Backbone as a chain_set.jsonl record, in Angstrom:
{"seq": "MRLVNLVLLLILVGLAFYKFSFNDTELAGSRWACNELSKNFISEPYKKYQEITEKDVLYFASSSNLTIFQTGELVFKNGERHKYEAIIDASYKVKNNKISLKYTNIDWHYKPAKSPVFVQDLDSLKGFETDLNYIINDEQLYFYNRKKHENTNYLCFSL", "coords": {"N": [[-3.01, 51.151, 3.803], [-5.01, 49.514, 2.767], [-3.636, 48.262, 0.743], [-1.803, 46.676, 2.156], [-3.574, 44.945, 3.473], [-4.666, 43.686, 1.215], [-2.393, 42.387, 0.157], [-1.8, 40.636, 2.296], [-4.141, 39.092, 2.256], [-3.908, 37.905, -0.294], [-1.605, 36.383, 0.135], [-2.566, 34.609, 2.095], [-4.61, 33.281, 0.636], [-2.99, 32.118, -1.338], [-1.395, 30.371, 0.229], [-3.391, 28.653, 1.225], [-4.314, 27.546, -1.194], [-1.953, 26.239, -2.011], [-1.674, 24.334, 0.058], [-3.997, 22.691, -0.284], [-3.787, 21.928, -2.967], [-1.38, 20.6, -3.243], [-1.287, 18.552, -1.428], [-0.883, 15.814, -1.818], [1.818, 15.493, -2.156], [2.994, 14.713, 0.134], [3.514, 11.992, 0.318], [4.977, 11.522, -1.984], [8.012, 10.445, -3.37], [8.751, 9.055, -1.112], [9.737, 6.105, 0.778], [8.708, 3.011, 2.095], [8.775, 0.296, 4.396], [7.087, -2.743, 4.894], [5.691, -5.451, 6.718], [4.015, -8.592, 6.822], [2.303, -11.272, 8.326], [0.432, -14.083, 7.736], [-1.907, -16.411, 8.959], [-3.808, -19.396, 9.863], [-5.905, -20.001, 7.896], [-9.132, -19.871, 6.358], [-10.392, -20.264, 3.939], [-10.862, -22.743, 1.446], [-8.851, -23.208, -0.694], [-6.628, -22.088, 0.525], [-6.15, -23.447, 2.838], [-4.156, -25.306, 2.777], [-1.859, -24.049, 3.444], [0.416, -23.3, 6.037], [1.403, -20.883, 6.847], [1.767, -17.562, 5.488], [4.215, -15.407, 4.623], [4.904, -11.979, 4.079], [6.728, -9.404, 2.67], [6.962, -6.055, 1.992], [8.097, -3.32, 0.026], [7.193, -0.127, -0.315], [7.258, 2.241, -2.763], [6.759, 5.445, -3.408], [6.928, 6.827, -6.19], [6.286, 9.197, -7.472], [3.915, 11.911, -7.367], [1.761, 10.479, -8.147], [2.338, 7.843, -8.845], [2.968, 4.579, -7.716], [5.141, 2.033, -6.696], [5.349, -1.29, -5.739], [7.438, -3.467, -4.198], [7.363, -6.74, -3.69], [8.069, -9.459, -1.649], [8.07, -12.818, -0.46], [7.092, -15.792, 1.368], [5.593, -18.908, 1.011], [4.448, -21.172, 3.276], [3.851, -24.454, 3.502], [1.614, -26.824, 5.04], [2.778, -29.31, 5.088], [5.418, -28.752, 5.395], [6.877, -27.878, 3.215], [8.392, -25.14, 1.476], [7.927, -22.237, -0.407], [9.222, -19.633, -2.172], [8.333, -16.316, -3.239], [8.225, -13.519, -5.485], [7.365, -10.337, -6.55], [6.671, -7.463, -8.569], [4.663, -4.745, -8.225], [2.774, -2.383, -9.833], [1.105, 0.699, -9.368], [-1.335, 3.307, -9.633], [-2.044, 6.306, -7.853], [-4.067, 8.494, -5.82], [-4.283, 11.164, -3.55], [-6.238, 12.513, -0.993], [-7.104, 14.449, 1.654], [-5.986, 12.689, 3.751], [-6.778, 10.257, 2.682], [-6.197, 7.606, 0.556], [-6.457, 6.654, -2.757], [-6.155, 3.838, -4.627], [-5.145, 2.303, -7.686], [-4.409, -0.635, -9.117], [-2.103, -1.329, -11.602], [-0.279, -3.011, -12.91], [1.197, -6.257, -12.669], [4.145, -7.847, -12.141], [5.865, -10.737, -12.194], [8.733, -11.977, -10.548], [9.645, -14.247, -9.236], [7.556, -16.935, -9.341], [5.532, -18.729, -7.118], [5.852, -22.216, -6.855], [3.43, -24.82, -7.242], [1.214, -23.33, -6.432], [-1.139, -22.193, -7.778], [-3.573, -20.844, -7.255], [-2.869, -18.846, -5.433], [-1.122, -17.331, -7.06], [-2.943, -16.588, -9.055], [-4.7, -15.035, -7.5], [-3.066, -12.845, -6.769], [-2.437, -11.878, -9.323], [-4.974, -11.07, -10.077], [-5.286, -8.603, -8.976], [-4.665, -6.652, -10.813], [-6.015, -3.863, -12.286], [-7.751, -3.538, -10.187], [-9.345, -1.41, -7.842], [-9.07, 0.521, -4.865], [-9.852, 2.162, -1.777], [-8.222, 3.626, 0.924], [-7.73, 4.83, 4.235], [-5.107, 6.791, 5.643], [-2.408, 7.446, 7.906], [0.375, 9.344, 8.75], [2.79, 9.064, 11.116], [5.405, 10.288, 12.599], [7.941, 8.194, 11.833], [6.331, 6.237, 10.84], [3.826, 4.685, 8.862], [0.462, 4.284, 8.664], [-2.119, 2.294, 7.396], [-5.603, 2.028, 6.995], [-9.03, 0.946, 6.749], [-12.158, 2.668, 6.079], [-14.11, 1.635, 7.736], [-12.685, 0.591, 9.721], [-11.876, -2.108, 9.999], [-10.079, -4.823, 11.31], [-8.67, -6.546, 9.581], [-7.697, -5.065, 7.491], [-5.9, -3.27, 8.432], [-2.684, -1.876, 8.326], [0.734, -1.565, 8.787], [3.599, 0.373, 8.203], [7.103, 1.192, 7.954], [9.316, 3.933, 7.738], [11.886, 4.188, 5.279]], "CA": [[-3.541, 50.084, 4.621], [-5.718, 48.593, 1.888], [-2.629, 47.491, 0.011], [-1.279, 45.675, 3.09], [-4.629, 43.94, 3.625], [-4.753, 42.938, -0.038], [-1.217, 41.511, 0.083], [-1.994, 39.571, 3.283], [-5.206, 38.229, 1.742], [-3.339, 37.118, -1.391], [-0.702, 35.385, 0.729], [-3.413, 33.608, 2.73], [-5.235, 32.499, -0.437], [-1.92, 31.331, -1.944], [-1.047, 29.279, 1.143], [-4.51, 27.694, 1.232], [-4.264, 26.848, -2.477], [-0.797, 25.349, -1.974], [-1.956, 23.209, 0.952], [-4.995, 21.777, -0.847], [-3.372, 21.444, -4.288], [-0.171, 19.787, -3.194], [-1.363, 17.665, -0.275], [-0.407, 14.477, -2.17], [3.275, 15.422, -2.182], [3.431, 14.171, 1.41], [4.027, 10.643, 0.076], [5.845, 11.49, -3.174], [9.437, 10.276, -3.121], [9.015, 8.319, 0.125], [9.808, 4.642, 0.727], [8.23, 2.419, 3.338], [8.887, -1.162, 4.508], [5.935, -3.318, 5.588], [5.735, -6.906, 6.873], [2.747, -9.179, 7.224], [2.283, -12.718, 8.511], [-0.948, -14.574, 7.726], [-2.051, -17.795, 9.431], [-5.169, -19.858, 10.181], [-6.749, -19.699, 6.742], [-10.424, -20.553, 6.377], [-10.832, -20.611, 2.586], [-10.383, -24.078, 1.069], [-7.571, -23.233, -1.411], [-5.524, -21.611, 1.363], [-5.993, -24.307, 4.021], [-2.928, -26.094, 2.654], [-0.732, -23.249, 3.942], [0.58, -23.071, 7.472], [1.519, -19.431, 6.955], [2.286, -16.807, 4.35], [4.908, -14.186, 5.03], [4.959, -10.997, 3.004], [7.517, -8.2, 2.936], [6.74, -5.089, 0.923], [8.686, -1.987, 0.02], [6.346, 0.781, -1.078], [8.011, 3.395, -3.259], [5.901, 6.446, -4.023], [7.89, 7.409, -7.132], [5.863, 10.555, -7.797], [2.662, 12.228, -6.683], [0.669, 9.648, -8.674], [2.795, 6.489, -9.165], [3.449, 3.761, -6.613], [5.693, 0.719, -7.032], [5.439, -2.157, -4.566], [8.336, -4.608, -4.353], [6.816, -7.705, -2.737], [8.704, -10.77, -1.536], [7.457, -13.583, 0.609], [7.264, -17.237, 1.378], [4.435, -19.726, 1.333], [4.849, -22.339, 4.072], [2.797, -25.466, 3.446], [1.47, -27.617, 6.268], [3.691, -30.459, 5.019], [6.78, -28.275, 5.617], [7.449, -27.268, 2.001], [8.46, -23.678, 1.446], [8.074, -21.69, -1.76], [9.394, -18.173, -2.165], [7.756, -15.579, -4.367], [8.665, -12.133, -5.608], [6.621, -9.639, -7.6], [6.672, -6.002, -8.59], [3.294, -4.302, -8.472], [2.664, -0.95, -10.134], [-0.221, 1.259, -9.101], [-1.483, 4.758, -9.617], [-2.737, 6.686, -6.634], [-4.453, 9.873, -5.56], [-4.433, 11.427, -2.125], [-7.077, 13.647, -0.616], [-7.495, 14.46, 3.073], [-5.553, 11.446, 4.403], [-7.378, 9.093, 2.041], [-5.453, 7.252, -0.651], [-7.183, 5.823, -3.714], [-5.179, 3.064, -5.401], [-5.57, 1.47, -8.813], [-3.296, -1.5, -9.494], [-2.007, -1.278, -13.064], [0.545, -4.077, -13.485], [1.83, -7.23, -11.779], [5.257, -8.476, -12.848], [6.447, -11.762, -11.334], [10.131, -12.347, -10.678], [9.556, -15.664, -8.871], [6.205, -17.415, -9.06], [5.64, -19.903, -6.25], [5.416, -23.489, -7.435], [2.302, -25.514, -6.603], [0.305, -22.355, -5.81], [-1.81, -21.454, -8.841], [-4.614, -19.957, -6.726], [-2.17, -17.685, -4.884], [-0.674, -16.546, -8.215], [-4.141, -16.009, -9.67], [-5.212, -13.984, -6.618], [-2.223, -11.649, -6.911], [-2.64, -11.369, -10.69], [-6.303, -10.455, -10.189], [-5.236, -7.215, -8.508], [-4.546, -5.739, -11.95], [-7.271, -3.176, -12.561], [-8.516, -3.387, -8.951], [-9.266, -0.095, -7.204], [-9.434, 0.505, -3.456], [-9.627, 3.38, -1.006], [-7.8, 3.416, 2.306], [-7.287, 5.991, 4.994], [-3.741, 6.618, 6.116], [-1.853, 8.429, 8.837], [1.83, 9.307, 8.925], [3.144, 9.459, 12.478], [6.865, 10.214, 12.648], [8.528, 7.301, 10.83], [5.391, 5.146, 10.622], [2.704, 4.921, 7.962], [-0.633, 3.377, 8.987], [-3.242, 2.213, 6.475], [-6.788, 1.398, 7.573], [-10.207, 1.272, 5.95], [-13.083, 3.597, 6.723], [-14.883, 0.944, 8.77], [-11.678, 0.211, 10.717], [-11.775, -3.558, 10.179], [-8.707, -5.217, 11.645], [-7.974, -7.273, 8.514], [-7.105, -4.159, 6.514], [-4.904, -2.405, 9.055], [-1.384, -2.178, 7.761], [1.729, -0.665, 9.355], [4.867, 0.411, 7.48], [8.122, 2.03, 8.56], [10.062, 4.73, 6.764], [13.247, 3.729, 4.952]], "C": [[-4.283, 49.05, 3.767], [-4.741, 47.696, 1.134], [-2.064, 46.381, 0.892], [-2.313, 44.562, 3.286], [-4.763, 43.073, 2.378], [-3.6, 41.95, -0.164], [-1.365, 40.354, 1.074], [-3.072, 38.588, 2.838], [-4.685, 37.346, 0.618], [-2.39, 36.04, -0.868], [-1.51, 34.266, 1.372], [-4.087, 32.698, 1.696], [-4.185, 31.599, -1.099], [-1.516, 30.152, -1.077], [-2.142, 28.226, 1.189], [-4.518, 26.885, -0.066], [-3.124, 25.838, -2.496], [-1.094, 24.123, -1.12], [-2.919, 22.204, 0.321], [-4.574, 21.209, -2.197], [-2.227, 20.456, -4.204], [-0.119, 18.888, -1.97], [-0.781, 16.291, -0.577], [1.107, 14.372, -2.223], [3.831, 14.886, -0.866], [4.048, 12.783, 1.23], [5.043, 10.589, -1.061], [7.315, 11.42, -2.771], [9.759, 9.473, -1.869], [9.044, 6.811, -0.13], [9.466, 4.1, 2.104], [8.385, 0.909, 3.284], [7.742, -1.676, 5.368], [6.114, -4.838, 5.64], [4.36, -7.397, 7.293], [2.912, -10.691, 7.313], [0.83, -13.143, 8.596], [-0.949, -16.045, 8.109], [-3.531, -18.124, 9.58], [-6.165, -19.507, 9.08], [-8.04, -20.497, 6.798], [-10.92, -20.913, 4.982], [-10.139, -21.901, 2.146], [-9.041, -24.049, 0.329], [-6.372, -22.827, -0.546], [-5.296, -22.472, 2.599], [-4.726, -25.145, 3.963], [-1.699, -25.353, 3.179], [-0.749, -23.176, 5.464], [0.651, -21.566, 7.718], [2.024, -18.843, 5.648], [2.933, -15.556, 4.912], [5.009, -13.265, 3.82], [5.761, -9.795, 3.482], [7.367, -7.286, 1.735], [7.611, -3.868, 1.135], [7.812, -1.15, -0.893], [7.184, 1.976, -1.478], [7.052, 4.31, -4.004], [6.794, 7.283, -4.936], [7.556, 8.85, -7.508], [4.577, 10.832, -7.026], [1.488, 11.403, -7.212], [1.069, 8.201, -8.966], [3.412, 5.806, -7.95], [3.975, 2.45, -7.171], [5.854, -0.06, -5.736], [6.341, -3.335, -4.924], [7.925, -5.611, -3.276], [7.592, -9.011, -2.803], [8.012, -11.512, -0.4], [7.727, -15.056, 0.481], [5.944, -17.886, 1.767], [4.945, -20.959, 2.079], [3.656, -23.285, 4.107], [2.753, -26.241, 4.76], [2.379, -28.834, 6.278], [5.163, -30.049, 5.158], [7.451, -27.671, 4.391], [7.396, -25.751, 2.101], [8.689, -23.229, 0.008], [8.14, -20.17, -1.661], [8.693, -17.567, -3.377], [8.259, -14.145, -4.335], [7.929, -11.5, -6.785], [6.823, -8.135, -7.463], [5.279, -5.574, -9.034], [3.307, -2.804, -8.709], [1.234, -0.503, -9.885], [-0.176, 2.766, -9.309], [-2.253, 5.095, -8.345], [-3.056, 8.171, -6.625], [-4.658, 10.016, -4.07], [-5.329, 12.64, -1.939], [-7.477, 13.477, 0.844], [-7.208, 13.142, 3.785], [-6.295, 10.209, 3.915], [-6.587, 8.845, 0.761], [-6.329, 6.322, -1.484], [-6.152, 5.161, -4.611], [-5.854, 2.365, -6.568], [-4.335, 0.69, -9.262], [-3.263, -1.612, -11.015], [-1.207, -2.417, -13.669], [1.113, -4.964, -12.382], [2.908, -7.926, -12.601], [5.944, -9.449, -11.889], [7.934, -11.927, -11.62], [10.281, -13.823, -10.34], [8.096, -15.979, -8.59], [6.328, -18.644, -8.179], [5.083, -21.155, -6.936], [4.261, -24.052, -6.625], [1.311, -24.559, -5.934], [-0.439, -21.542, -6.861], [-2.894, -20.497, -8.335], [-3.987, -18.694, -6.14], [-1.71, -16.763, -6.011], [-1.863, -15.85, -8.871], [-4.699, -14.863, -8.819], [-4.387, -12.704, -6.732], [-2.388, -11.039, -8.294], [-3.972, -10.637, -10.829], [-6.341, -9.032, -9.637], [-5.169, -6.213, -9.659], [-5.919, -5.172, -12.304], [-8.116, -2.923, -11.32], [-8.284, -2.003, -8.359], [-9.732, -0.211, -5.766], [-9.14, 1.859, -2.834], [-9.251, 2.995, 0.413], [-7.536, 4.768, 2.953], [-5.85, 5.734, 5.399], [-3.372, 7.749, 7.073], [-0.346, 8.252, 8.821], [2.117, 9.869, 10.309], [4.639, 9.219, 12.64], [7.375, 9.338, 11.504], [7.615, 6.123, 10.508], [4.241, 5.601, 9.732], [1.655, 3.854, 8.267], [-1.679, 3.456, 7.887], [-4.399, 1.538, 7.21], [-7.983, 1.782, 6.717], [-11.152, 2.151, 6.748], [-13.873, 2.95, 7.846], [-13.983, 0.397, 9.87], [-11.685, -1.281, 11.023], [-10.317, -3.922, 10.393], [-7.958, -5.841, 10.471], [-7.393, -6.35, 7.462], [-6.163, -3.157, 7.148], [-3.517, -2.845, 8.606], [-0.401, -1.143, 8.273], [3.027, -0.771, 8.571], [5.815, 1.379, 8.194], [8.952, 2.706, 7.479], [11.455, 4.145, 6.542], [14.147, 4.925, 4.713]], "O": [[-4.189, 47.849, 4.022], [-5.005, 46.513, 0.92], [-1.867, 45.26, 0.421], [-1.969, 43.38, 3.267], [-4.952, 41.861, 2.478], [-3.809, 40.8, -0.55], [-1.082, 39.208, 0.724], [-2.926, 37.38, 3.027], [-4.99, 36.154, 0.582], [-2.378, 34.917, -1.373], [-1.172, 33.093, 1.212], [-4.124, 31.48, 1.872], [-4.468, 30.436, -1.389], [-1.315, 29.05, -1.587], [-1.85, 27.03, 1.193], [-4.71, 25.669, -0.037], [-3.304, 24.706, -2.947], [-0.801, 22.998, -1.525], [-2.682, 20.998, 0.384], [-4.975, 20.096, -2.536], [-2.13, 19.555, -5.037], [0.961, 18.503, -1.521], [-0.232, 15.654, 0.322], [1.638, 13.266, -2.325], [5.031, 14.63, -0.768], [5.007, 12.441, 1.922], [5.885, 9.691, -1.091], [7.799, 12.209, -1.959], [10.932, 9.229, -1.588], [8.471, 6.309, -1.096], [9.871, 4.644, 3.131], [8.152, 0.301, 2.239], [7.454, -1.126, 6.431], [6.636, -5.435, 4.698], [3.635, -6.717, 8.018], [3.577, -11.307, 6.48], [0.077, -12.632, 9.424], [-0.113, -16.824, 7.651], [-4.393, -17.256, 9.443], [-7.146, -18.8, 9.316], [-8.051, -21.651, 7.227], [-11.782, -21.781, 4.846], [-8.965, -22.116, 2.446], [-8.15, -24.814, 0.698], [-5.234, -23.183, -0.853], [-4.336, -22.245, 3.335], [-4.267, -25.643, 4.991], [-0.631, -25.944, 3.341], [-1.799, -23.011, 6.084], [0.05, -21.043, 8.656], [2.623, -19.53, 4.821], [2.289, -14.751, 5.585], [5.177, -13.718, 2.688], [5.507, -9.243, 4.553], [7.613, -7.691, 0.598], [7.839, -3.434, 2.264], [7.699, -1.422, -2.089], [7.758, 2.651, -0.623], [6.59, 3.986, -5.098], [7.342, 8.306, -4.525], [8.451, 9.633, -7.826], [4.201, 10.069, -6.136], [0.351, 11.597, -6.783], [0.202, 7.397, -9.307], [4.256, 6.371, -7.255], [3.335, 1.826, -8.018], [6.417, 0.438, -4.761], [6.043, -4.103, -5.839], [8.117, -5.361, -2.086], [7.753, -9.597, -3.873], [7.443, -10.901, 0.504], [8.479, -15.508, -0.383], [5.277, -17.472, 2.714], [5.78, -21.701, 1.562], [2.602, -22.969, 4.659], [3.74, -26.301, 5.493], [2.72, -29.345, 7.345], [6.054, -30.892, 5.053], [8.488, -27.019, 4.513], [6.501, -25.168, 2.712], [9.536, -23.773, -0.7], [7.235, -19.519, -1.137], [8.492, -18.226, -4.397], [8.665, -13.632, -3.292], [7.881, -12.064, -7.878], [7.106, -7.619, -6.381], [4.788, -5.991, -10.083], [3.797, -2.043, -7.876], [0.28, -1.233, -10.155], [0.869, 3.405, -9.179], [-3.014, 4.277, -7.828], [-2.426, 8.98, -7.306], [-5.146, 9.101, -3.407], [-5.197, 13.65, -2.631], [-8.107, 12.488, 1.218], [-8.115, 12.546, 4.365], [-6.425, 9.228, 4.647], [-6.341, 9.766, -0.017], [-6.869, 5.336, -0.983], [-5.369, 5.839, -5.276], [-6.987, 1.895, -6.458], [-3.351, 1.268, -9.723], [-4.269, -1.947, -11.641], [-1.425, -2.767, -14.829], [1.465, -4.487, -11.303], [2.617, -8.525, -13.636], [6.535, -9.033, -10.893], [8.351, -12.008, -12.775], [10.954, -14.567, -11.054], [7.474, -15.374, -7.717], [7.147, -19.519, -8.459], [3.995, -21.141, -7.511], [4.146, -23.773, -5.432], [0.64, -24.938, -4.974], [-0.375, -20.313, -6.838], [-3.108, -19.443, -8.934], [-4.512, -17.596, -6.326], [-1.887, -15.548, -5.928], [-1.794, -14.666, -9.202], [-5.122, -13.84, -9.357], [-4.943, -11.606, -6.786], [-2.469, -9.818, -8.428], [-4.086, -9.692, -11.61], [-7.336, -8.33, -9.816], [-5.569, -5.06, -9.504], [-6.859, -5.915, -12.585], [-9.093, -2.178, -11.381], [-7.165, -1.49, -8.375], [-10.674, -0.946, -5.469], [-8.284, 2.604, -3.31], [-9.89, 2.139, 1.026], [-7.162, 5.728, 2.28], [-5.423, 4.583, 5.49], [-3.945, 8.838, 7.045], [0.151, 7.126, 8.872], [1.741, 10.996, 10.631], [5.081, 8.081, 12.798], [7.251, 9.707, 10.336], [8.072, 5.118, 9.963], [3.754, 6.727, 9.83], [1.926, 2.66, 8.143], [-2.084, 4.547, 7.487], [-4.191, 0.584, 7.96], [-7.967, 2.809, 6.04], [-10.965, 2.354, 7.948], [-14.265, 3.621, 8.8], [-14.465, -0.193, 10.837], [-11.518, -1.679, 12.175], [-9.429, -3.385, 9.73], [-6.741, -5.686, 10.366], [-6.647, -6.817, 6.601], [-5.669, -2.266, 6.456], [-3.224, -4.038, 8.52], [-0.681, 0.053, 8.199], [3.506, -1.872, 8.302], [5.384, 2.263, 8.934], [9.247, 2.115, 6.44], [12.11, 3.674, 7.472], [15.332, 4.757, 4.424]]}, "num_chains": 1, "name": "protein.A"}
């Protein structure tokens, strides 16, 4: 009887260790598509835009590396449109439905013309670290901050 109890205890400890040690594999290997539309800018450099569309594909290449393929379009109030495309590399850690991101590289494929502040803002992400909460619900991935501010809520769909 002691042997059976010992084996059951070891199995329970092993399962608990597996769950807490490999929790970050939930995202590893997954791909998600996200869209965002921004309008009504209040900062002076962005007032020239009517809207900014952004489409992202998040690829969690491993349990610690994330690649973001970002494309979008800047629509100026005068009707001009400038497309942009960048690849953003980040490292990440997951613990208890919290993801910690550190942006490591920004590689532009298309830089938008006449938008140096926008380019500078995206480039400034390099080295930036942030923490977000996340929930996976079926085929949807929700990101939100701890204070649940609306401006950081982000919804993605599984690919």
